[in-house]
């Protein structure tokens, strides 16, 4: 799937989660205190899901600026 950073950001959270879980590539997972941070790569950007008590508390979306440098 090739979706832009801006198109993804404009989707509702439920649609974002659908794309993350079906198209995302798991990059890393970290647990700190009672929070779990899971980083996915999608298209040309990254998405971080922050879980608290096994529920998604926050969705952070980051542009991968290095991916545009050739």
Short mmCIF file of N, CA and C in Angstrom, two decimals:
data_model
loop_
_atom_site.label_atom_id
_atom_site.label_comp_id
_atom_site.label_asym_id
_atom_site.label_seq_id
_atom_site.Cartn_x
_atom_site.Cartn_y
_atom_site.Cartn_z
N UNK A 1 0.86 -1.19 0.00
CA UNK A 1 0.00 0.00 0.00
C UNK A 1 0.89 1.23 0.00
N UNK A 2 0.50 2.19 -0.78
CA UNK A 2 1.26 3.43 -0.85
C UNK A 2 0.33 4.58 -0.49
N UNK A 3 0.31 4.96 0.77
CA UNK A 3 -0.53 6.06 1.25
C UNK A 3 0.40 7.15 1.75
N UNK A 4 0.04 8.38 1.52
CA UNK A 4 0.89 9.48 1.95
C UNK A 4 0.72 9.74 3.45
N UNK A 5 1.71 10.37 4.01
CA UNK A 5 1.69 10.78 5.41
C UNK A 5 0.44 11.60 5.70
N UNK A 6 0.14 12.57 4.86
CA UNK A 6 -0.98 13.47 5.08
C UNK A 6 -2.33 12.77 4.93
N UNK A 7 -2.45 11.89 3.95
CA UNK A 7 -3.69 11.13 3.79
C UNK A 7 -3.93 10.24 5.01
N UNK A 8 -2.87 9.61 5.50
CA UNK A 8 -2.99 8.75 6.67
C UNK A 8 -3.42 9.57 7.89
N UNK A 9 -2.78 10.72 8.09
CA UNK A 9 -3.09 11.57 9.24
C UNK A 9 -4.54 12.03 9.23
N UNK A 10 -5.14 12.16 8.05
CA UNK A 10 -6.51 12.65 7.93
C UNK A 10 -7.57 11.56 8.09
N UNK A 11 -7.13 10.32 8.21
CA UNK A 11 -8.07 9.21 8.42
C UNK A 11 -8.52 9.17 9.88
N UNK A 12 -9.72 8.64 10.13
CA UNK A 12 -10.13 8.41 11.52
C UNK A 12 -9.24 7.34 12.16
N UNK A 13 -9.15 7.36 13.47
CA UNK A 13 -8.27 6.42 14.20
C UNK A 13 -8.54 4.97 13.85
N UNK A 14 -9.80 4.60 13.69
CA UNK A 14 -10.13 3.20 13.38
C UNK A 14 -9.55 2.79 12.04
N UNK A 15 -9.63 3.67 11.05
CA UNK A 15 -9.06 3.38 9.72
C UNK A 15 -7.54 3.34 9.78
N UNK A 16 -6.96 4.23 10.58
CA UNK A 16 -5.50 4.20 10.76
C UNK A 16 -5.07 2.86 11.34
N UNK A 17 -5.77 2.39 12.35
CA UNK A 17 -5.43 1.10 12.97
C UNK A 17 -5.58 -0.05 11.99
N UNK A 18 -6.60 -0.02 11.16
CA UNK A 18 -6.77 -1.07 10.15
C UNK A 18 -5.55 -1.13 9.23
N UNK A 19 -5.08 0.03 8.79
CA UNK A 19 -3.91 0.07 7.90
C UNK A 19 -2.66 -0.36 8.64
N UNK A 20 -2.49 0.08 9.87
CA UNK A 20 -1.31 -0.29 10.66
C UNK A 20 -1.22 -1.81 10.79
N UNK A 21 -2.32 -2.44 11.17
CA UNK A 21 -2.30 -3.88 11.44
C UNK A 21 -2.27 -4.74 10.19
N UNK A 22 -2.74 -4.22 9.05
CA UNK A 22 -2.73 -5.03 7.83
C UNK A 22 -1.53 -4.73 6.93
N UNK A 23 -1.06 -3.49 6.93
CA UNK A 23 0.00 -3.09 6.00
C UNK A 23 1.31 -2.71 6.69
N UNK A 24 1.26 -2.46 7.99
CA UNK A 24 2.45 -1.99 8.70
C UNK A 24 3.49 -3.07 8.90
N UNK A 25 4.74 -2.64 8.88
CA UNK A 25 5.87 -3.53 9.14
C UNK A 25 6.39 -3.21 10.54
N UNK A 26 6.33 -4.18 11.45
CA UNK A 26 6.77 -3.98 12.82
C UNK A 26 8.26 -3.71 12.86
N UNK A 27 8.64 -2.58 13.43
CA UNK A 27 10.06 -2.19 13.50
C UNK A 27 10.65 -2.46 14.89
N UNK A 28 9.92 -2.08 15.95
CA UNK A 28 10.43 -2.30 17.29
C UNK A 28 9.30 -2.23 18.31
N UNK A 29 9.61 -2.77 19.48
CA UNK A 29 8.64 -2.76 20.58
C UNK A 29 9.42 -2.58 21.87
N UNK A 30 8.96 -1.64 22.70
CA UNK A 30 9.64 -1.33 23.96
C UNK A 30 8.60 -1.19 25.06
N UNK A 31 8.94 -1.67 26.23
CA UNK A 31 8.07 -1.50 27.39
C UNK A 31 8.80 -0.62 28.40
N UNK A 32 8.10 0.41 28.87
CA UNK A 32 8.68 1.33 29.84
C UNK A 32 7.60 1.65 30.87
N UNK A 33 7.89 1.34 32.11
CA UNK A 33 6.91 1.46 33.19
C UNK A 33 5.68 0.66 32.81
N UNK A 34 4.53 1.25 32.71
CA UNK A 34 3.31 0.52 32.38
C UNK A 34 2.87 0.78 30.95
N UNK A 35 3.76 1.35 30.13
CA UNK A 35 3.42 1.66 28.75
C UNK A 35 4.20 0.77 27.79
N UNK A 36 3.55 0.41 26.70
CA UNK A 36 4.21 -0.37 25.64
C UNK A 36 4.21 0.48 24.38
N UNK A 37 5.39 0.66 23.79
CA UNK A 37 5.57 1.46 22.59
C UNK A 37 5.88 0.52 21.43
N UNK A 38 5.06 0.57 20.38
CA UNK A 38 5.24 -0.30 19.23
C UNK A 38 5.37 0.58 17.99
N UNK A 39 6.49 0.41 17.26
CA UNK A 39 6.78 1.23 16.10
C UNK A 39 6.60 0.43 14.83
N UNK A 40 5.82 0.98 13.90
CA UNK A 40 5.56 0.36 12.60
C UNK A 40 6.04 1.29 11.49
N UNK A 41 6.43 0.69 10.38
CA UNK A 41 6.76 1.46 9.19
C UNK A 41 5.66 1.19 8.17
N UNK A 42 5.14 2.27 7.60
CA UNK A 42 4.10 2.18 6.57
C UNK A 42 4.50 3.13 5.46
N UNK A 43 4.57 2.62 4.25
CA UNK A 43 4.88 3.46 3.10
C UNK A 43 6.16 4.25 3.38
N UNK A 44 6.09 5.57 3.47
CA UNK A 44 7.29 6.39 3.69
C UNK A 44 7.22 7.13 5.03
N UNK A 45 6.52 6.57 5.99
CA UNK A 45 6.43 7.19 7.31
C UNK A 45 6.34 6.10 8.39
N UNK A 46 6.46 6.51 9.64
CA UNK A 46 6.41 5.59 10.76
C UNK A 46 5.25 5.94 11.67
N UNK A 47 4.71 4.92 12.31
CA UNK A 47 3.60 5.11 13.24
C UNK A 47 3.96 4.42 14.54
N UNK A 48 3.80 5.15 15.63
CA UNK A 48 4.05 4.61 16.96
C UNK A 48 2.72 4.47 17.68
N UNK A 49 2.44 3.26 18.14
CA UNK A 49 1.27 3.02 18.98
C UNK A 49 1.74 2.93 20.42
N UNK A 50 1.09 3.67 21.30
CA UNK A 50 1.41 3.62 22.72
C UNK A 50 0.23 2.95 23.41
N UNK A 51 0.52 1.82 24.05
CA UNK A 51 -0.50 1.06 24.75
C UNK A 51 -0.41 1.31 26.25
N UNK A 52 -1.56 1.45 26.87
CA UNK A 52 -1.66 1.52 28.32
C UNK A 52 -2.76 0.55 28.73
N UNK A 53 -2.41 -0.38 29.58
CA UNK A 53 -3.36 -1.41 30.03
C UNK A 53 -3.99 -2.14 28.84
N UNK A 54 -3.14 -2.52 27.88
CA UNK A 54 -3.54 -3.29 26.70
C UNK A 54 -4.55 -2.58 25.79
N UNK A 55 -4.62 -1.27 25.89
CA UNK A 55 -5.46 -0.48 25.00
C UNK A 55 -4.60 0.60 24.36
N UNK A 56 -4.91 0.94 23.12
CA UNK A 56 -4.15 1.99 22.45
C UNK A 56 -4.49 3.32 23.11
N UNK A 57 -3.47 3.98 23.65
CA UNK A 57 -3.66 5.27 24.30
C UNK A 57 -3.37 6.41 23.34
N UNK A 58 -2.37 6.22 22.47
CA UNK A 58 -1.93 7.28 21.58
C UNK A 58 -1.43 6.70 20.27
N UNK A 59 -1.68 7.43 19.18
CA UNK A 59 -1.10 7.10 17.87
C UNK A 59 -0.27 8.30 17.45
N UNK A 60 1.03 8.09 17.29
CA UNK A 60 1.94 9.14 16.83
C UNK A 60 2.43 8.79 15.42
N UNK A 61 2.41 9.76 14.53
CA UNK A 61 2.82 9.53 13.14
C UNK A 61 4.02 10.43 12.85
N UNK A 62 5.08 9.84 12.28
CA UNK A 62 6.33 10.56 12.01
C UNK A 62 6.71 10.44 10.55
N UNK A 63 7.11 11.53 9.97
CA UNK A 63 7.64 11.50 8.61
C UNK A 63 9.06 10.94 8.66
N UNK A 64 9.40 10.10 7.69
CA UNK A 64 10.75 9.57 7.58
C UNK A 64 11.49 10.41 6.56
N UNK A 65 12.02 11.51 7.01
CA UNK A 65 12.66 12.45 6.08
C UNK A 65 13.85 11.84 5.36
N UNK A 66 14.54 10.90 5.97
CA UNK A 66 15.70 10.26 5.33
C UNK A 66 15.27 9.45 4.12
N UNK A 67 14.02 8.99 4.10
CA UNK A 67 13.54 8.18 2.98
C UNK A 67 13.43 9.00 1.70
N UNK A 68 13.38 10.32 1.82
CA UNK A 68 13.23 11.18 0.65
C UNK A 68 14.56 11.65 0.10
N UNK A 69 15.65 11.35 0.78
CA UNK A 69 16.98 11.79 0.33
C UNK A 69 17.60 10.69 -0.52
N UNK A 70 17.91 11.01 -1.78
CA UNK A 70 18.52 10.04 -2.68
C UNK A 70 19.68 10.68 -3.38
#
